[in-house]
Amino acid sequence: MSLGIGIIGAGVMGADHARTLATQVGGAKLVAVSDPDEARACEVARANEARRHHTDGFALIEDPVVEAVIVASPDHTHAAMVLACLRAGKPVLCEKPLAPTVAECRELIEAEQRTGRRMIQVGFMRRFDPAYAAMHATLSSGRLGRPLLMHCAHRNAVAPGFFTPEMSIANAAVHEFDVVRWLLGFEAVAVTALRSASKANGALRDPILLLLEMQNGVLVDIEIFMNAAYGYDIRAELVCENGTIELGRPAPNLVRNEGGEARTFPGDWRGRFSDAYRLQLQAWIGGIGGKTQSGAGALDGYVATQIAQAALRSLASGAREEISPDASLTG
């Protein structure tokens, strides 16, 4: 029997989740889509054989055919939608960020705790990416010794005109914040953000360089470059006592013409992480049936937002910002 899934938000992410559910994932069926733009909600629902569409996310959550919810609406709506899912007793997969502020994340953690079970998964899909999973397995084996340094790069071809330095951190770097914690098994204790002096990209002035200091002494540098021009490119390398681990990357296409050859990269995240999104959805659905979840939880969403807010303060001040997790939440 298939689990009835409702999706809140019929934009790029919501539509992608709908297609993946309809064509690549077992054990669940898309039954409803909501979006303030009724035509768009109807289009995504019809294209993926969902029975219903709504213009209000709260109505979708209350719809009796919906048993679990994916929140892919704008960031500022996440906290309210997730809280409504908890009150309705429906498991929820929320796209990052869990919420834009630490206070909202804390409220969601406390609300989930009152349900007595895990209800929230946050869409940090890199944990399910085969290349990151292989990196995690190699590090966990211990054969390369302790990690010492980590280098990361998050490059996008072209950022939208409205993109800001703050969005580079809150909407892009949060993926690195989560996957670094997951790989290393330690928390970040401080962050420093440095902005490029380049004015080539106007107010964005990217790339931005972030330095995370981890509890175990590992230093992690993260380059965020939203206008790298050549394509979407994600890189990571761990430097350990007895060797290094570099993130495996899907081979870019090799194009030969006009007497030369060139490699082409994906235009955006969908080409690079399609497997990760599919595996994340399948694991989430399987976890609901089995009462266990393997992906990022509400606490992981809280910590990612906390690091992002500290990085934003550092970006504004130029100073190193310490990160102190709330002991009442982290234990």
Short mmCIF file of C-alpha atoms in Angstrom, two decimals:
data_model
loop_
_atom_site.label_atom_id
_atom_site.label_comp_id
_atom_site.label_asym_id
_atom_site.label_seq_id
_atom_site.Cartn_x
_atom_site.Cartn_y
_atom_site.Cartn_z
CA MET A 1 0.00 0.00 0.00
CA SER A 2 1.48 3.36 -1.05
CA LEU A 3 1.97 6.27 1.34
CA GLY A 4 0.04 9.37 0.27
CA ILE A 5 2.45 12.31 -0.13
CA GLY A 6 1.51 15.97 -0.41
CA ILE A 7 3.95 18.62 -1.68
CA ILE A 8 3.76 22.25 -0.54
CA GLY A 9 5.29 24.47 -3.23
CA ALA A 10 5.14 23.84 -6.97
CA GLY A 11 8.28 25.75 -7.93
CA VAL A 12 11.52 24.21 -9.15
CA MET A 13 12.14 22.06 -6.05
CA GLY A 14 8.53 21.02 -5.56
CA ALA A 15 8.11 20.08 -9.21
CA ASP A 16 11.35 18.06 -9.13
CA HIS A 17 10.22 16.17 -6.03
CA ALA A 18 6.87 15.49 -7.70
CA ARG A 19 8.53 14.01 -10.81
CA THR A 20 10.88 11.90 -8.70
CA LEU A 21 8.00 10.55 -6.62
CA ALA A 22 5.96 9.76 -9.70
CA THR A 23 8.70 8.03 -11.69
CA GLN A 24 11.60 6.85 -9.52
CA VAL A 25 10.49 6.10 -5.96
CA GLY A 26 8.51 3.15 -4.62
CA GLY A 27 6.20 2.82 -1.64
CA ALA A 28 4.58 6.23 -2.04
CA LYS A 29 2.27 8.14 -4.34
CA LEU A 30 1.88 11.86 -4.88
CA VAL A 31 -1.73 12.66 -3.94
CA ALA A 32 -1.81 16.46 -3.58
CA VAL A 33 0.13 19.63 -4.50
CA SER A 34 -0.31 23.14 -3.13
CA ASP A 35 0.90 26.50 -4.41
CA PRO A 36 -0.53 30.05 -4.20
CA ASP A 37 -0.46 29.99 -8.01
CA GLU A 38 -3.39 27.64 -8.64
CA ALA A 39 -2.51 27.08 -12.29
CA ARG A 40 0.98 25.95 -11.33
CA ALA A 41 -0.31 23.69 -8.55
CA CYS A 42 -2.80 22.15 -10.96
CA GLU A 43 -0.15 21.67 -13.65
CA VAL A 44 2.31 19.88 -11.34
CA ALA A 45 -0.46 17.75 -9.84
CA ARG A 46 -1.86 16.72 -13.22
CA ALA A 47 1.58 16.02 -14.73
CA ASN A 48 2.34 13.62 -11.89
CA GLU A 49 -1.10 12.02 -11.49
CA ALA A 50 -1.92 13.62 -8.13
CA ARG A 51 -5.63 13.64 -7.36
CA ARG A 52 -5.87 17.05 -5.71
CA HIS A 53 -4.40 20.51 -5.69
CA HIS A 54 -4.69 23.39 -3.22
CA THR A 55 -3.74 27.06 -3.11
CA ASP A 56 -3.05 26.91 0.63
CA GLY A 57 -0.38 24.76 2.28
CA PHE A 58 -2.31 24.42 5.51
CA ALA A 59 -5.28 23.01 3.59
CA LEU A 60 -3.00 20.40 2.04
CA ILE A 61 -1.71 19.39 5.47
CA GLU A 62 -5.28 18.90 6.69
CA ASP A 63 -6.32 16.98 3.56
CA PRO A 64 -7.20 13.44 4.74
CA VAL A 65 -5.60 11.78 1.69
CA VAL A 66 -2.21 13.27 2.66
CA GLU A 67 -0.26 11.06 5.08
CA ALA A 68 3.16 12.75 4.87
CA VAL A 69 4.31 16.14 3.57
CA ILE A 70 7.23 17.61 1.62
CA VAL A 71 7.73 21.34 2.27
CA ALA A 72 9.32 23.04 -0.75
CA SER A 73 7.80 26.50 -0.31
CA PRO A 74 9.77 29.76 0.24
CA ASP A 75 12.15 29.72 3.22
CA HIS A 76 10.13 32.12 5.38
CA THR A 77 7.13 29.74 5.32
CA HIS A 78 8.99 26.63 6.47
CA ALA A 79 8.57 26.97 10.23
CA ALA A 80 4.80 27.49 10.09
CA MET A 81 4.28 24.62 7.65
CA VAL A 82 6.43 22.18 9.62
CA LEU A 83 4.70 23.13 12.87
CA ALA A 84 1.31 22.49 11.24
CA CYS A 85 2.53 19.05 10.10
CA LEU A 86 3.57 18.20 13.66
CA ARG A 87 0.19 19.27 15.02
CA ALA A 88 -1.54 17.15 12.37
CA GLY A 89 0.65 14.15 13.24
CA LYS A 90 2.09 13.92 9.72
CA PRO A 91 5.81 13.23 9.03
CA VAL A 92 7.49 16.03 7.10
CA LEU A 93 10.51 16.37 4.82
CA CYS A 94 11.41 20.07 4.80
CA GLU A 95 13.76 21.58 2.25
CA LYS A 96 16.61 23.55 3.80
CA PRO A 97 16.63 25.68 5.78
CA LEU A 98 14.44 24.11 8.46
CA ALA A 99 13.75 27.74 9.40
CA PRO A 100 15.59 31.03 8.79
CA THR A 101 16.24 31.73 12.50
CA VAL A 102 17.62 29.76 15.41
CA ALA A 103 14.60 30.70 17.52
CA GLU A 104 12.19 29.16 14.99
CA CYS A 105 14.33 26.01 14.72
CA ARG A 106 14.33 25.69 18.51
CA GLU A 107 10.53 25.96 18.57
CA LEU A 108 10.25 23.16 16.01
CA ILE A 109 12.62 20.88 17.94
CA GLU A 110 10.60 21.39 21.11
CA ALA A 111 7.32 20.77 19.26
CA GLU A 112 8.71 17.56 17.76
CA GLN A 113 9.90 16.40 21.18
CA ARG A 114 6.35 16.79 22.49
CA THR A 115 5.12 14.30 19.88
CA GLY A 116 7.34 11.61 21.40
CA ARG A 117 8.80 10.52 18.07
CA ARG A 118 10.89 11.76 15.19
CA MET A 119 8.70 13.55 12.67
CA ILE A 120 11.04 15.99 10.89
CA GLN A 121 13.65 15.35 8.22
CA VAL A 122 15.59 18.24 6.67
CA GLY A 123 16.51 18.10 2.98
CA PHE A 124 20.29 17.94 3.30
CA MET A 125 20.45 15.45 0.46
CA ARG A 126 24.26 15.34 0.19
CA ARG A 127 24.27 12.72 2.96
CA PHE A 128 22.70 10.40 0.36
CA ASP A 129 24.98 11.31 -2.55
CA PRO A 130 27.00 8.19 -3.50
CA ALA A 131 30.26 10.16 -3.71
CA TYR A 132 29.85 11.72 -0.26
CA ALA A 133 28.72 8.36 1.15
CA ALA A 134 31.91 6.74 -0.19
CA MET A 135 33.98 9.55 1.34
CA HIS A 136 32.23 8.99 4.69
CA ALA A 137 32.88 5.23 4.52
CA THR A 138 36.58 5.71 3.75
CA LEU A 139 37.05 8.17 6.59
CA SER A 140 35.11 5.94 9.01
CA SER A 141 37.31 2.95 8.16
CA GLY A 142 40.24 4.67 9.90
CA ARG A 143 42.83 3.56 7.37
CA LEU A 144 43.82 7.15 6.57
CA GLY A 145 44.12 8.14 10.22
CA ARG A 146 42.67 11.28 11.76
CA PRO A 147 41.41 14.09 9.51
CA LEU A 148 43.46 17.29 9.73
CA LEU A 149 42.07 19.69 7.11
CA MET A 150 39.12 19.83 4.74
CA HIS A 151 38.80 21.89 1.56
CA CYS A 152 35.39 22.56 0.00
CA ALA A 153 34.15 24.49 -3.02
CA HIS A 154 30.55 25.26 -3.96
CA ARG A 155 30.40 26.84 -7.41
CA ASN A 156 27.34 27.86 -9.37
CA ALA A 157 27.35 28.97 -13.01
CA VAL A 158 25.29 32.15 -12.71
CA ALA A 159 23.39 33.49 -9.71
CA PRO A 160 20.01 35.18 -10.15
CA GLY A 161 20.15 38.97 -10.18
CA PHE A 162 18.48 39.20 -6.76
CA PHE A 163 21.09 36.96 -5.08
CA THR A 164 22.93 38.53 -2.13
CA PRO A 165 26.03 37.60 -0.10
CA GLU A 166 23.66 36.65 2.72
CA MET A 167 21.87 34.20 0.42
CA SER A 168 25.22 32.67 -0.57
CA ILE A 169 25.58 31.58 3.04
CA ALA A 170 21.97 30.93 4.09
CA ASN A 171 20.95 29.14 0.87
CA ALA A 172 24.16 27.61 -0.46
CA ALA A 173 26.85 27.20 2.20
CA VAL A 174 24.39 25.50 4.58
CA HIS A 175 24.87 22.32 2.55
CA GLU A 176 28.59 22.39 3.37
CA PHE A 177 27.86 23.19 7.03
CA ASP A 178 25.75 20.04 7.29
CA VAL A 179 27.86 17.63 5.29
CA VAL A 180 31.07 18.68 7.09
CA ARG A 181 29.47 17.91 10.48
CA TRP A 182 28.19 14.59 9.12
CA LEU A 183 31.55 13.57 7.66
CA LEU A 184 33.70 14.59 10.61
CA GLY A 185 31.30 13.71 13.44
CA PHE A 186 32.13 16.92 15.32
CA GLU A 187 30.53 20.33 15.75
CA ALA A 188 31.86 23.67 14.53
CA VAL A 189 33.03 25.97 17.33
CA ALA A 190 33.87 29.10 15.30
CA VAL A 191 33.50 30.58 11.83
CA THR A 192 35.22 33.40 9.95
CA ALA A 193 33.81 34.81 6.70
CA LEU A 194 35.90 36.77 4.20
CA ARG A 195 34.52 38.47 1.12
CA SER A 196 36.41 38.88 -2.14
CA ALA A 197 37.55 42.38 -3.04
CA SER A 198 36.30 41.78 -6.58
CA LYS A 199 33.50 44.05 -7.80
CA ALA A 200 32.89 42.00 -10.92
CA ASN A 201 29.56 40.71 -9.63
CA GLY A 202 28.22 43.94 -8.15
CA ALA A 203 26.84 43.76 -4.63
CA LEU A 204 27.37 39.99 -4.47
CA ARG A 205 31.17 40.39 -4.64
CA ASP A 206 31.80 36.69 -4.66
CA PRO A 207 33.57 34.38 -4.09
CA ILE A 208 33.20 34.25 -0.31
CA LEU A 209 35.67 32.25 1.76
CA LEU A 210 34.55 30.67 5.04
CA LEU A 211 36.79 29.08 7.65
CA LEU A 212 35.20 26.66 10.10
CA GLU A 213 37.00 25.53 13.22
CA MET A 214 35.76 22.14 14.42
CA GLN A 215 35.68 20.69 17.94
CA ASN A 216 38.31 18.11 17.04
CA GLY A 217 40.73 20.76 15.75
CA VAL A 218 40.08 20.19 12.03
CA LEU A 219 40.08 23.37 9.93
CA VAL A 220 37.60 23.51 7.05
CA ASP A 221 37.80 26.12 4.30
CA ILE A 222 34.73 26.64 2.12
CA GLU A 223 34.71 28.62 -1.13
CA ILE A 224 31.26 29.86 -2.18
CA PHE A 225 31.32 31.18 -5.76
CA MET A 226 27.84 31.82 -7.16
CA ASN A 227 29.01 33.23 -10.52
CA ALA A 228 31.77 30.82 -11.52
CA ALA A 229 30.49 30.99 -15.13
CA TYR A 230 31.66 27.55 -16.30
CA GLY A 231 29.00 25.42 -14.57
CA TYR A 232 27.86 23.82 -11.33
CA ASP A 233 30.84 22.26 -9.54
CA ILE A 234 31.02 20.80 -6.03
CA ARG A 235 34.40 19.84 -4.59
CA ALA A 236 35.66 18.43 -1.31
CA GLU A 237 38.97 17.01 -0.12
CA LEU A 238 39.90 15.66 3.29
CA VAL A 239 43.57 15.79 4.29
CA CYS A 240 44.29 13.05 6.83
CA GLU A 241 47.34 11.75 8.70
CA ASN A 242 48.00 8.94 6.21
CA GLY A 243 46.58 10.28 2.96
CA THR A 244 43.78 12.28 1.39
CA ILE A 245 40.23 11.62 0.20
CA GLU A 246 38.86 13.65 -2.69
CA LEU A 247 35.16 13.71 -3.44
CA GLY A 248 34.40 11.69 -6.54
CA ARG A 249 32.56 13.69 -9.18
CA PRO A 250 30.36 12.51 -12.03
CA ALA A 251 32.49 12.83 -15.15
CA PRO A 252 31.69 16.03 -17.08
CA ASN A 253 30.76 15.44 -20.70
CA LEU A 254 33.69 15.61 -23.12
CA VAL A 255 32.81 17.60 -26.25
CA ARG A 256 35.07 17.55 -29.32
CA ASN A 257 34.55 20.03 -32.15
CA GLU A 258 36.30 22.73 -34.19
CA GLY A 259 39.71 21.16 -33.70
CA GLY A 260 39.55 20.99 -29.92
CA GLU A 261 37.85 19.42 -26.95
CA ALA A 262 36.23 20.70 -23.79
CA ARG A 263 34.49 19.29 -20.74
CA THR A 264 31.00 20.53 -19.89
CA PHE A 265 29.60 20.71 -16.36
CA PRO A 266 25.97 20.56 -15.19
CA GLY A 267 24.16 23.88 -15.33
CA ASP A 268 22.78 23.53 -11.81
CA TRP A 269 22.41 21.26 -8.79
CA ARG A 270 19.81 18.99 -10.38
CA GLY A 271 22.25 17.44 -12.82
CA ARG A 272 24.82 16.83 -10.09
CA PHE A 273 22.59 15.58 -7.26
CA SER A 274 19.68 13.79 -8.96
CA ASP A 275 20.72 10.46 -7.39
CA ALA A 276 21.00 12.07 -3.96
CA TYR A 277 17.48 13.51 -4.16
CA ARG A 278 16.06 10.17 -5.27
CA LEU A 279 17.87 8.21 -2.55
CA GLN A 280 16.87 10.77 0.07
CA LEU A 281 13.18 10.46 -0.85
CA GLN A 282 13.33 6.67 -0.90
CA ALA A 283 15.04 6.55 2.51
CA TRP A 284 12.55 9.02 4.00
CA ILE A 285 9.56 7.04 2.75
CA GLY A 286 11.08 3.76 3.90
CA GLY A 287 11.86 5.29 7.28
CA ILE A 288 8.26 6.37 7.79
CA GLY A 289 7.10 2.80 7.24
CA GLY A 290 9.84 1.38 9.42
CA LYS A 291 9.54 4.10 12.08
CA THR A 292 13.22 5.09 11.70
CA GLN A 293 14.91 7.88 9.76
CA SER A 294 18.50 8.06 8.50
CA GLY A 295 18.62 11.61 7.14
CA ALA A 296 19.24 14.96 8.78
CA GLY A 297 16.85 15.72 11.63
CA ALA A 298 15.50 18.85 13.27
CA LEU A 299 18.62 19.27 15.41
CA ASP A 300 20.78 19.18 12.27
CA GLY A 301 18.58 21.90 10.78
CA TYR A 302 18.99 23.98 13.94
CA VAL A 303 22.80 23.65 13.91
CA ALA A 304 23.07 24.52 10.19
CA THR A 305 21.01 27.68 10.77
CA GLN A 306 23.10 28.54 13.83
CA ILE A 307 26.35 28.27 11.84
CA ALA A 308 24.82 30.30 9.00
CA GLN A 309 23.80 33.11 11.35
CA ALA A 310 27.28 33.17 12.91
CA ALA A 311 28.82 33.28 9.42
CA LEU A 312 26.55 36.19 8.47
CA ARG A 313 27.66 38.11 11.56
CA SER A 314 31.28 37.45 10.63
CA LEU A 315 30.66 38.56 7.05
CA ALA A 316 29.29 41.87 8.37
CA SER A 317 32.00 42.45 10.97
CA GLY A 318 35.04 40.71 9.51
CA ALA A 319 35.61 39.11 12.92
CA ARG A 320 35.80 35.50 14.02
CA GLU A 321 32.47 34.38 15.48
CA GLU A 322 32.24 31.64 18.09
CA ILE A 323 29.43 29.08 17.91
CA SER A 324 27.93 27.78 21.15
CA PRO A 325 25.25 25.11 20.72
CA ASP A 326 22.28 25.21 23.10
CA ALA A 327 23.07 22.49 25.66
CA SER A 328 19.37 21.97 26.34
CA LEU A 329 18.94 20.83 22.73
CA THR A 330 22.24 19.10 22.01
CA GLY A 331 22.76 17.41 25.38
#
